[in-house]
CSV table of C-alpha atoms and ligand atoms in Angstrom, one decimal:
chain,number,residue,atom,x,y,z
G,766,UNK,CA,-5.2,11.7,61.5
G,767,UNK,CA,-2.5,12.1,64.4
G,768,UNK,CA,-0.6,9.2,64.5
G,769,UNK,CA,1.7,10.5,67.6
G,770,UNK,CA,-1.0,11.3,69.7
G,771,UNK,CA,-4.4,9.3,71.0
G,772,UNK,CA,-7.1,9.7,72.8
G,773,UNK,CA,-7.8,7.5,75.9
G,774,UNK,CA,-10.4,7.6,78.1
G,775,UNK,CA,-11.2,11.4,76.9
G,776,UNK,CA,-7.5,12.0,77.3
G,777,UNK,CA,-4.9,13.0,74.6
G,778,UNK,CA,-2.0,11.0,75.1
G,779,UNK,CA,1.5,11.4,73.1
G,780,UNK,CA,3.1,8.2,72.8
G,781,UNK,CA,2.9,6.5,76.6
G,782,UNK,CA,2.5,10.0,78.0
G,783,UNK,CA,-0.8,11.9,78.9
G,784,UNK,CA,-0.1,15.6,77.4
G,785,UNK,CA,-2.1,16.7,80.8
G,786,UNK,CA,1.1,15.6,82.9
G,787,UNK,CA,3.5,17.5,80.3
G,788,UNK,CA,1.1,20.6,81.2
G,789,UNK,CA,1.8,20.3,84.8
G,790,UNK,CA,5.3,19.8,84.8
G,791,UNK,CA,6.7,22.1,82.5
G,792,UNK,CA,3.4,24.7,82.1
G,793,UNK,CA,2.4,26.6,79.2
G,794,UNK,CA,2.8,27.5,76.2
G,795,UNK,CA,4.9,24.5,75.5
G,796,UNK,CA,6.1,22.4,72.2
G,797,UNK,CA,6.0,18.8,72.9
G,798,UNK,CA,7.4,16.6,70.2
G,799,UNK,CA,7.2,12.5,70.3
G,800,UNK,CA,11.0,11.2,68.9
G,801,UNK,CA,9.4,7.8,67.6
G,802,UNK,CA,7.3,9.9,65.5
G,803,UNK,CA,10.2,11.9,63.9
G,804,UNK,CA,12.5,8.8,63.8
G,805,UNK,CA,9.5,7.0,61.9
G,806,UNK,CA,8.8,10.1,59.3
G,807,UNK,CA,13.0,10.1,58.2
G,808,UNK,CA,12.4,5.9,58.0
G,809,UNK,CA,9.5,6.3,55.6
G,810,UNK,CA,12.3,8.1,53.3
G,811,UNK,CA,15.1,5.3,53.5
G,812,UNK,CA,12.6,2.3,53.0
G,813,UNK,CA,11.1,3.8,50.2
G,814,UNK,CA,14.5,5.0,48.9
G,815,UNK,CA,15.4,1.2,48.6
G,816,UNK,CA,18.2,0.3,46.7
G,817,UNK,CA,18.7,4.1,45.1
G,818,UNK,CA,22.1,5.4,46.1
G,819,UNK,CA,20.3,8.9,48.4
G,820,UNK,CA,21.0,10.6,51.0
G,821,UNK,CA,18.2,12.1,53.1
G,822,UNK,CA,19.0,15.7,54.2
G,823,UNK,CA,16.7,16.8,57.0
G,824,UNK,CA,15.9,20.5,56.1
G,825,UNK,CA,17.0,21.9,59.9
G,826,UNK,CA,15.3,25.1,59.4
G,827,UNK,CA,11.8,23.4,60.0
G,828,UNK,CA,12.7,22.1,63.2
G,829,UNK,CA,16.8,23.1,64.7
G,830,UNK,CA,16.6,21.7,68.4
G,831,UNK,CA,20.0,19.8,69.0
G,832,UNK,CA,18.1,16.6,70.2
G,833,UNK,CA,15.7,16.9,66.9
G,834,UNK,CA,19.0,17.0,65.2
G,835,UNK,CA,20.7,14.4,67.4
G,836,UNK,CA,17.9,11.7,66.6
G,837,UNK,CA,18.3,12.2,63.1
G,838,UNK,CA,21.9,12.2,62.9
G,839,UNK,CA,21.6,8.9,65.1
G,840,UNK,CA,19.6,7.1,62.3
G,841,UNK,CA,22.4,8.3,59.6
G,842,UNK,CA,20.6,11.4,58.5
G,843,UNK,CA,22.4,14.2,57.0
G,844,UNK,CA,21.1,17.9,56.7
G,845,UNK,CA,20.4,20.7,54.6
G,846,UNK,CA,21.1,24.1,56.3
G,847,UNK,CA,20.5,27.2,55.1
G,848,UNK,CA,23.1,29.5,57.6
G,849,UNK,CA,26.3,28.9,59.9
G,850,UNK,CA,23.8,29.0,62.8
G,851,UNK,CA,22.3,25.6,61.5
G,852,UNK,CA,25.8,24.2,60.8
G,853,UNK,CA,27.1,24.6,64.5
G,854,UNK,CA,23.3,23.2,65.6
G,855,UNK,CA,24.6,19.8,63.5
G,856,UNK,CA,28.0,20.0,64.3
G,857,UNK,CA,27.0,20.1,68.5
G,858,UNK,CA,23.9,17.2,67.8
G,859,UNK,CA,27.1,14.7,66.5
G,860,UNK,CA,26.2,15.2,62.4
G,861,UNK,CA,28.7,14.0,59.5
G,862,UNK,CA,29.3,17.8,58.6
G,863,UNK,CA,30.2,15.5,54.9
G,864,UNK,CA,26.3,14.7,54.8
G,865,UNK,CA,25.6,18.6,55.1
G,866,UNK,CA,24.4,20.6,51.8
G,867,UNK,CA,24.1,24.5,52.2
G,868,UNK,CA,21.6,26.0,50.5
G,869,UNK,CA,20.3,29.8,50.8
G,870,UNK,CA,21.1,32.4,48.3
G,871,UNK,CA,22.6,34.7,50.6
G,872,UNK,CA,25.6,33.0,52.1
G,873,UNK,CA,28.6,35.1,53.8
G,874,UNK,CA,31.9,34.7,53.0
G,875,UNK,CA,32.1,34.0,56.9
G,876,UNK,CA,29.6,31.3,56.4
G,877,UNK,CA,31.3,30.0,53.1
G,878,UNK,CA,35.0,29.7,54.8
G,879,UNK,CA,33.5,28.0,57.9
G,880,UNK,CA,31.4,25.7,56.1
G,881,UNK,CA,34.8,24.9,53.2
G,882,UNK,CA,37.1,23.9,57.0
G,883,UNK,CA,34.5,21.4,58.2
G,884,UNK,CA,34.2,20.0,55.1
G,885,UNK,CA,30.9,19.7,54.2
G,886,UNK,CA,29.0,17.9,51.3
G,887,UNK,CA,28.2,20.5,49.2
G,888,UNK,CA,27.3,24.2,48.4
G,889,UNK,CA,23.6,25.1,46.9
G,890,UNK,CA,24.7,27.7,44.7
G,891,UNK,CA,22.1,30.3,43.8
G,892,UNK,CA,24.0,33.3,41.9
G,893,UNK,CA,26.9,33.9,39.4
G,894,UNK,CA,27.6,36.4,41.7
G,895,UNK,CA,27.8,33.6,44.7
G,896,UNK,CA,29.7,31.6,42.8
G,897,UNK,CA,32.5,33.7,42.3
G,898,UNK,CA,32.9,34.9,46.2
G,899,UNK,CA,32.9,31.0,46.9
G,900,UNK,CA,35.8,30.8,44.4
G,901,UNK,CA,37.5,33.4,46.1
G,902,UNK,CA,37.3,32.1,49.5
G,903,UNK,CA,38.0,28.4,48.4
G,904,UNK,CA,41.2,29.8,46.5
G,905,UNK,CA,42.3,31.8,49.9
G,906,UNK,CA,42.0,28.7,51.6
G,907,UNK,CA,43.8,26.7,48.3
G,908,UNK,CA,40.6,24.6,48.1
G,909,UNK,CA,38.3,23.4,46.1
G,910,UNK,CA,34.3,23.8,46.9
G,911,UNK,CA,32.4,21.4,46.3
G,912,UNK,CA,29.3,22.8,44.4
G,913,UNK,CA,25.5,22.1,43.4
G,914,UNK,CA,24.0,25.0,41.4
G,915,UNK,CA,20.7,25.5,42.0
G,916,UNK,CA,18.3,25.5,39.2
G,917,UNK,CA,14.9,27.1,39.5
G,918,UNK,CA,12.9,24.9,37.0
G,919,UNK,CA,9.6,27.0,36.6
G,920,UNK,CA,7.3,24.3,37.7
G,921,UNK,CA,3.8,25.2,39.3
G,922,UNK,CA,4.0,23.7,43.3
G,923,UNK,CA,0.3,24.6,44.1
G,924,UNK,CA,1.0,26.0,47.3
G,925,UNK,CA,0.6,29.2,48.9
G,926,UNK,CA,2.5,31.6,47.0
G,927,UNK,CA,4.7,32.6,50.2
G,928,UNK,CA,6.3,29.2,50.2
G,929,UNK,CA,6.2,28.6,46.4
G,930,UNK,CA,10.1,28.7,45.1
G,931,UNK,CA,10.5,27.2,41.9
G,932,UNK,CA,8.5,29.9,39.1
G,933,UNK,CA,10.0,32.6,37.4
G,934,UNK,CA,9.0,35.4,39.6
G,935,UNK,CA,10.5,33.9,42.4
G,936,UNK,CA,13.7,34.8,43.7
G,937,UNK,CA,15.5,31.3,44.1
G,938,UNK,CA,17.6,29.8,42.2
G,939,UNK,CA,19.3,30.1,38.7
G,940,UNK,CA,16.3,30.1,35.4
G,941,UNK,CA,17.0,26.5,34.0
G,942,UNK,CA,17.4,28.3,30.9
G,943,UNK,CA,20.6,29.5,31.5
G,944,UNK,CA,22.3,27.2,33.6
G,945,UNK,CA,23.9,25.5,31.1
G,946,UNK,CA,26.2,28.7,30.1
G,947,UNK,CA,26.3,28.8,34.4
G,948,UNK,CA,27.6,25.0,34.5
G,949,UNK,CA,30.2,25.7,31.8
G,950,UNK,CA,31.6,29.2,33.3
G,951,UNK,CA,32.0,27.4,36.5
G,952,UNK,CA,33.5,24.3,35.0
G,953,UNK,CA,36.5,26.7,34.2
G,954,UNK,CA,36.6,27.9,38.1
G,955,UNK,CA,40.0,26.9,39.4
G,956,UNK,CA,38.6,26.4,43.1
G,957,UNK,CA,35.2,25.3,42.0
G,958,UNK,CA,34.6,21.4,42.0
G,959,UNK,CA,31.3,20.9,40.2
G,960,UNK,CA,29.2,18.0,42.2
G,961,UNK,CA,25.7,18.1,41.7
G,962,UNK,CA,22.4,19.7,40.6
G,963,UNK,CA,19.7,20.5,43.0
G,964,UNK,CA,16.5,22.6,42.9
G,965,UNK,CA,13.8,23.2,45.5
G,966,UNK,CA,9.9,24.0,44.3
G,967,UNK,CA,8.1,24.7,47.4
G,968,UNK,CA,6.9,23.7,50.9
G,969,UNK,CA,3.6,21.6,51.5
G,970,UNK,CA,3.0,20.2,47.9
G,971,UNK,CA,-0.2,18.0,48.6
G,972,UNK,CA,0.7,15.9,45.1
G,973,UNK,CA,4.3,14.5,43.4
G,974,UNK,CA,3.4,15.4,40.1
G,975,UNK,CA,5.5,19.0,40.4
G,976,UNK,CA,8.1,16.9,41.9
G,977,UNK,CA,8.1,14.7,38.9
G,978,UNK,CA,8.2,17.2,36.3
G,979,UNK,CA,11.3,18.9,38.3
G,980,UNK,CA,13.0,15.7,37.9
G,981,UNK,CA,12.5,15.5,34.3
G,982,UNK,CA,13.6,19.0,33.5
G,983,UNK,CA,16.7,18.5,35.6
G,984,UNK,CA,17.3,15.2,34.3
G,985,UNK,CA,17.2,17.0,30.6
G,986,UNK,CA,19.8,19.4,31.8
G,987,UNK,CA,22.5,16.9,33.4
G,988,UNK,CA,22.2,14.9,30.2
G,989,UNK,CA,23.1,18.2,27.9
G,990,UNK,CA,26.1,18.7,30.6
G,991,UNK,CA,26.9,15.1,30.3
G,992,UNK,CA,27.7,15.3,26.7
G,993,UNK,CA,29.9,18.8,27.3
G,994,UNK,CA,31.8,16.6,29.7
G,995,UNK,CA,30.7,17.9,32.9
G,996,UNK,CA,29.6,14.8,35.1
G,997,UNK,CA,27.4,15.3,38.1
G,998,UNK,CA,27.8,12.8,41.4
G,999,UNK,CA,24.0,13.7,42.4
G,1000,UNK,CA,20.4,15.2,41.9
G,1001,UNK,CA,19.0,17.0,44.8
G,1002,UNK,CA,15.3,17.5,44.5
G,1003,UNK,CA,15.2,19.4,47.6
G,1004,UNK,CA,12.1,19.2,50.0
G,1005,UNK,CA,8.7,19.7,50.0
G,1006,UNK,CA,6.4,16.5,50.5
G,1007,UNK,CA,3.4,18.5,52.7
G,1008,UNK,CA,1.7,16.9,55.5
G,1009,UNK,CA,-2.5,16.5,56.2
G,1010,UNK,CA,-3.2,19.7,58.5
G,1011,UNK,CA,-6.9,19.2,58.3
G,1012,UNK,CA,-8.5,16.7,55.5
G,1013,UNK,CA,-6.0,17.4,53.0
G,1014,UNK,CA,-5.2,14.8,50.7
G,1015,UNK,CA,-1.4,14.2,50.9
G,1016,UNK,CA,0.5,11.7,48.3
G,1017,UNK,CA,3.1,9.6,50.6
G,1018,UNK,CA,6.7,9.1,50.2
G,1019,UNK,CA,5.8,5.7,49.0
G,1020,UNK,CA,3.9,7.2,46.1
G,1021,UNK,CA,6.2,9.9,45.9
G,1022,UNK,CA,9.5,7.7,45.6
G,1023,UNK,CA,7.3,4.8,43.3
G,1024,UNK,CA,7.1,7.9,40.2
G,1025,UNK,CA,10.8,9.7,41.1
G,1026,UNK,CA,12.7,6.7,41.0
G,1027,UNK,CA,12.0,4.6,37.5
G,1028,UNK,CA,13.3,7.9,36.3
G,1029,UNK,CA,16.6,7.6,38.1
G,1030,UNK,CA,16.9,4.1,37.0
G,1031,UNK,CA,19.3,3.4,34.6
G,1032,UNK,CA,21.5,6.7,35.9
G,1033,UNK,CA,24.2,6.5,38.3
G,1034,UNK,CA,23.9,9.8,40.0
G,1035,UNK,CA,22.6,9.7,43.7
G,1036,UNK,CA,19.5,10.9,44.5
G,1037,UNK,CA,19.6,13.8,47.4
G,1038,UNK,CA,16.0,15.0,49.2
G,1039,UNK,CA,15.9,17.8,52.0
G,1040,UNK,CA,12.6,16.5,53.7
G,1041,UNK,CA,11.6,19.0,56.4
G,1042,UNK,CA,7.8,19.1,57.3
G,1043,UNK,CA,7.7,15.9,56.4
G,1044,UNK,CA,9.9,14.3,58.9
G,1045,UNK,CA,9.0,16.5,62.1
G,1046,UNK,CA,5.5,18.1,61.6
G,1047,UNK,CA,2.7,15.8,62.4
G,1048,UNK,CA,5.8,15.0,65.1
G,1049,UNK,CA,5.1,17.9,67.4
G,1050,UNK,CA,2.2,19.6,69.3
G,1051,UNK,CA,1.7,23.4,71.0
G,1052,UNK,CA,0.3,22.8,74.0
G,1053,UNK,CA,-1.7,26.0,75.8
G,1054,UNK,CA,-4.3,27.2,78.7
G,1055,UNK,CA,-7.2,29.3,78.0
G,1056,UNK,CA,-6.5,32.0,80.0
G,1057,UNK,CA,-10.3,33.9,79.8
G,1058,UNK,CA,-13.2,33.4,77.4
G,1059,UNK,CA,-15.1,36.3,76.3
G,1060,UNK,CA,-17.9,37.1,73.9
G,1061,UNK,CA,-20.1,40.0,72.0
G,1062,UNK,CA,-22.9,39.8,69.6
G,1063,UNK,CA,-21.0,38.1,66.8
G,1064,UNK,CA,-18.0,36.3,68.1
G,1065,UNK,CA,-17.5,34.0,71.3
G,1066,UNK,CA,-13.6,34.5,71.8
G,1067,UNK,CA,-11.1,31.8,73.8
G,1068,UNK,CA,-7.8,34.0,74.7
G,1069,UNK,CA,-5.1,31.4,75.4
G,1070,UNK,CA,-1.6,31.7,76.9
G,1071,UNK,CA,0.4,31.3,73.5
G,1072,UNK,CA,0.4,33.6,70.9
G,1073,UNK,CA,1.8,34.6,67.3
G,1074,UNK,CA,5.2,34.8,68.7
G,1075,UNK,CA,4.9,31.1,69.4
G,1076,UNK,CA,3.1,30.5,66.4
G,1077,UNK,CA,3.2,32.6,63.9
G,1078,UNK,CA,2.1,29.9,60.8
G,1079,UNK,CA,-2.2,30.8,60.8
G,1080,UNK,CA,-1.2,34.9,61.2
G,1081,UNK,CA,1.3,34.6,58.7
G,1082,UNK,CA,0.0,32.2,56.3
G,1083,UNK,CA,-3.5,31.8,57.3
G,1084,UNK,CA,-2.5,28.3,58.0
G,1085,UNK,CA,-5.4,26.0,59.7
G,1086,UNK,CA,-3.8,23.8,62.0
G,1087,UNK,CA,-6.0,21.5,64.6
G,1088,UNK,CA,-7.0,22.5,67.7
G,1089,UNK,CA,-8.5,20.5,70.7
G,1090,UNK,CA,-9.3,20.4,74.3
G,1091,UNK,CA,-6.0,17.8,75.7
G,1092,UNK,CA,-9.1,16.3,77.8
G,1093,UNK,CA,-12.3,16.2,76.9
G,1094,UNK,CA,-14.6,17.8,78.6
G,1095,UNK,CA,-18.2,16.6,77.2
G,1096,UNK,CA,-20.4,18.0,80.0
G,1097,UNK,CA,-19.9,21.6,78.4
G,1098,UNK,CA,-21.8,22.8,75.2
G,1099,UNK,CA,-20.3,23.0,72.3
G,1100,UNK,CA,-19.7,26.5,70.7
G,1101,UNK,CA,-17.9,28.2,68.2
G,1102,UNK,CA,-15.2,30.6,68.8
G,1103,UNK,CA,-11.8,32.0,68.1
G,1104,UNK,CA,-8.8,31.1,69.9
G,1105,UNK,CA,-6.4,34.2,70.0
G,1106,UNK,CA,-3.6,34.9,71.6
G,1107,UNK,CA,-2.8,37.8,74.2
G,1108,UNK,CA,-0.6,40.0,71.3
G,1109,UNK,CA,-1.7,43.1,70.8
G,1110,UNK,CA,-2.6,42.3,67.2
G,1111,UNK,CA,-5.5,41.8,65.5
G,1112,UNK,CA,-3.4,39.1,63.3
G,1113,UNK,CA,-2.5,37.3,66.8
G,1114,UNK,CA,-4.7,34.2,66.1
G,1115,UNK,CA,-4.0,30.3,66.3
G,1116,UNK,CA,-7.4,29.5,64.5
G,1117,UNK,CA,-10.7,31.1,63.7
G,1118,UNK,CA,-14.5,30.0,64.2
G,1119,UNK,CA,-13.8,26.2,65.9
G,1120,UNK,CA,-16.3,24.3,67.2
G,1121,UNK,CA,-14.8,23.3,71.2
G,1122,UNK,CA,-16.1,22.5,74.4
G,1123,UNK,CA,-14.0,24.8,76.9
G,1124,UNK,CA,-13.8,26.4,80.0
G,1125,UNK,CA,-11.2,28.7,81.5
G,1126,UNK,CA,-8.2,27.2,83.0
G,1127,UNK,CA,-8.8,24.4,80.0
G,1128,UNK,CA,-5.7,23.2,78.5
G,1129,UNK,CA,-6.2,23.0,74.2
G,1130,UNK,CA,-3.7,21.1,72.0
G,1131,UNK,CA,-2.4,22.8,68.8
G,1132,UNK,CA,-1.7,19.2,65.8
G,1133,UNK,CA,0.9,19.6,63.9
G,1134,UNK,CA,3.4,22.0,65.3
G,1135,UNK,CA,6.7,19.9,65.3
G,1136,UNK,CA,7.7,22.3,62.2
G,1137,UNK,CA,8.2,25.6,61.3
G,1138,UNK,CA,6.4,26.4,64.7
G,1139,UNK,CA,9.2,27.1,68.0
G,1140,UNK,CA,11.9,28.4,65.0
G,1141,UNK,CA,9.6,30.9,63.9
G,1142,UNK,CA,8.8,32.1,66.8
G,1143,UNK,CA,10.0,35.1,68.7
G,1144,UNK,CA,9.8,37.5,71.8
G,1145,UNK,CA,7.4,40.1,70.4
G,1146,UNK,CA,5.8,41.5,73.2
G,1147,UNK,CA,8.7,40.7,75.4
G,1148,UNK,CA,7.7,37.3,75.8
G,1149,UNK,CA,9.8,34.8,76.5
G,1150,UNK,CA,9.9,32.1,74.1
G,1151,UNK,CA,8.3,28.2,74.9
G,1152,UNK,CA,10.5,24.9,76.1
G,1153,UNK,CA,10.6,22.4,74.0
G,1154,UNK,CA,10.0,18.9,75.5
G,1155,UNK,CA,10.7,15.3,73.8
G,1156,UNK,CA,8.5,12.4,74.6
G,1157,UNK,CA,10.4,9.0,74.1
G,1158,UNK,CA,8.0,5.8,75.1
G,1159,UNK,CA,7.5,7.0,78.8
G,1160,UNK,CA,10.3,9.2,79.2
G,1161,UNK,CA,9.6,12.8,78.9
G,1162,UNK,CA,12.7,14.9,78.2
G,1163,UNK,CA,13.2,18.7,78.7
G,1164,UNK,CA,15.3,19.9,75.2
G,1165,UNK,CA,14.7,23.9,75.6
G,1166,UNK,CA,14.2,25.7,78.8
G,1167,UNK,CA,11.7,27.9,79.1
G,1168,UNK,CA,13.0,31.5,78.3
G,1169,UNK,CA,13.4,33.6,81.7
G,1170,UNK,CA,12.7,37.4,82.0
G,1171,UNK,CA,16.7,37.5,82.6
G,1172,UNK,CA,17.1,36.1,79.0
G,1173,UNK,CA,14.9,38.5,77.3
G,1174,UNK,CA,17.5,41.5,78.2
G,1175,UNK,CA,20.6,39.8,77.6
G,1176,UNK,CA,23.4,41.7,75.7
G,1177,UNK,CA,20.9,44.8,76.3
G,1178,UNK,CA,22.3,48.1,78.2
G,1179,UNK,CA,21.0,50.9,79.5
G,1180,UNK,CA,23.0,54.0,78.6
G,1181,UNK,CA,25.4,55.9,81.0
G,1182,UNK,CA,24.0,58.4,83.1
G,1183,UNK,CA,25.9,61.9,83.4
W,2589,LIG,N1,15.1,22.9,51.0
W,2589,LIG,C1,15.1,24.2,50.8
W,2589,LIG,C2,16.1,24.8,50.0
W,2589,LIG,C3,14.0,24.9,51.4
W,2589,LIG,O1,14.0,26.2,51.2
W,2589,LIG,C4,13.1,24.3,52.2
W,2589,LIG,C5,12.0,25.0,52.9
W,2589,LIG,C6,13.2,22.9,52.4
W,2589,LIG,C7,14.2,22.2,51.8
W,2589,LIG,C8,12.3,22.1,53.3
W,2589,LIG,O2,11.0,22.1,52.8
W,2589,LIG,P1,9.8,21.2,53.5
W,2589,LIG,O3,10.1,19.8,53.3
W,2589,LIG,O4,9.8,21.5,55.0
W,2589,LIG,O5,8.6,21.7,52.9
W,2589,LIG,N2,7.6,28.5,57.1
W,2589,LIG,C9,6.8,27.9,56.1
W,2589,LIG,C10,7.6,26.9,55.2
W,2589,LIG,C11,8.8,27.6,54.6
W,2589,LIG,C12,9.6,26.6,53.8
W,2589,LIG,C13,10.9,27.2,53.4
W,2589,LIG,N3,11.8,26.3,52.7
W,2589,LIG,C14,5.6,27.2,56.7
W,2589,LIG,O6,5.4,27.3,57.9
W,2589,LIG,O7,4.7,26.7,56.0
């Protein structure tokens, strides 16, 4: 189910490296991510990509550490952002800022004129009213932006309605029905250089066949701009692929890329993807003590040292994710709690009514954390946020300090005194 992590002799183990040693050194709470894992997830893209012109654009809001970043860029990758912030993270791991597409449909004409100096691949347009500012800025600079507008092709994703993107009633993207008249208003944009199409339907899709039917609506549209003489250079379907949490059934890329790509065939337009979860979920762990266990008459409770502001996924999305004991401890009965953190919320849970053999001072490892886990996470509480910790064969890297007390009041003052 894992295929980072193993269990030896009772122990789990991430790559060559016993997570038990990563608890001692660094403590806890503590993201541990394995780098063969994450440099295997972007491979699975460019093998089954083959001979199709693409170009893989990590999504870096699922995972933004510079040394996640760096071992992408290393392998060729090239990134969707979604904010200046995530450019500067690209531009300081070495990225090709002409591999970078910037989606997001609330850019700033800060982030716009930054983005149009390093010269990156494209913009992810998601308003008339966007496209105009970019314009604007591109004339004041007497360029040209390069642009992708970004359809939303009301297509069901099955997922969670939080991270669904592409219906109607959601608030991405421009309705496929009218991004035709869109495409033609922008064609007559002095600073606008039309480049691509791209649309994005949603985040842990368990099967391709949304992806699919994306493609064919888009692939409808580019044909109708085609014959008014507007030529696109690429497709970006965005991201999306999900990952197996629990027992879920997941298609894989290979499936994925076997039903996109006899539709791609015969075009010459380069296929772009913005793979996030995909590529550094299953890549990643949260690693944690239990701190005390308690119980009443209904519940048997396991209070561990990280919390929502670490992980915020199960609160916020009732998201299962895996938990076990990093070394098994078989002499204890099994029973069933909840593992909660110390936030003073009711909310503040990393799962509910699992079935572990613990003990205080126990050390529990959370599966699947490597995305949307340390970049959602915050200093509610006033607590300082987790290190982050890569795993390379036997080396053990430290790629994010833990946060210190000092760091939580920084750029804070107290007011003068009369
Ligand atoms: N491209 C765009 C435009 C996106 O909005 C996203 C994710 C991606 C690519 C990457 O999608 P992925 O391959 O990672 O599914 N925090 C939520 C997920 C939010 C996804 C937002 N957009 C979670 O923890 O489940």
């Amino acid at each position: 189910m894992h295929t980072t992590i193993s269990r030896q002799n009772g122990d789990l183990f991430m790559e060559k490296i016993a997570l038990s040693d990563i608890t001692h050194q660094f403590g806890t709470p503590c993201y541990v991510y394995s780098k063969a894992a994450i440099e295997r997830n972007y491979q699975s893209y460019v093998t089954a990509l083959g001979e199709q012109p693409h170009l893989v654009c990590y999504a870096v809001k699922s995972n933004s550490n510079i040394a996640v970043l760096q071992t992408l860029a290393a392998l060729g990758a090239g990134f969707d952002i979604v904010s200046v912030g995530e450019l500067e993270r690209v531009l300081m791991a070495g990225g090709d800022p002409s591999k970078v597409v910037f989606s997001g449909l609330g850019k700033t004409r800060q982030e716009m004129r930054r983005a149009l100096e390093i010269g990156i691949h494209c913009f992810n347009v998601e308003s008339e009213s966007e496209l105009e500012l970019l314009n604007k800025i591109a004339s004041e600079l007497s360029m040209r932006a390069p642009v992708s507008i970004r359809v939303n092709p009301d297509v069901n994703a099955n997922t969670h309605p939080y991270i669904s993107t592409g219906l109607k009633e959601d608030k991405f993207g421009i309705d496929i029905n009218n991004a035709l008249a869109v495409y033609q208003h922008a064609s007559l944009m002095d600073n606008i250089h039309l480049i691509g199409i791209d649309c994005h339907i949603g985040s842990q899709l368990t099967e391709v066949a949304p992806f699919v039917d994306a493609m064919d609506r888009l692939l409808i549209l580019v044909d109708q701009l085609g014959a008014l003489k507007i030529s696109l250079n690429h497709i970006d379907i965005g991201g999306g692929l999900g990952v197996r949490y629990r027992d879920e059934s997941i298609q894989s890329v290979d499936d994925y890329m076997s039903e996109l790509l006899p539709r791609l065939a015969q075009r010459s337009e380069t296929l772009i993807l913005e793979p996030g979860r995909s590529i550094t979920a299953n890549a990643g762990v949260l690693l944690t003590e239990v701190q005390f266990i308690k119980s009443n008459d209904h519940k048997n409770f396991v209070i561990v040292d990280a919390a929502m502001n670490d992980m915020l996924r199960p609160s916020l999305y009732q998201a299962w994710m895996d938990i076990q004991p990093i070394s098994d401890s078989s002499d204890l009965d099994e029973k069933v709690y909840d593992v909660v953190g110390p936030v003073c919320e009711s909310g503040d849970f990393l799962g509910k009514e699992r079935p572990l053999k613990v003990k205080e001072g126990d050390h529990l490892c959370l599966f699947s954390a490597g995305s949307y886990g340390f970049v959602m996470s915050s200093n509610y509480n006033s607590r300082p946020r987790a290190p982050e910790i890569m795993v390379d064969e036997d080396s053990v890297y430290l790629i994010r300090q833990r946060e210190t007390i000092q760091d939580l009041t920084r750029g804070e003052q107290l007011l003068p005194v009369n």
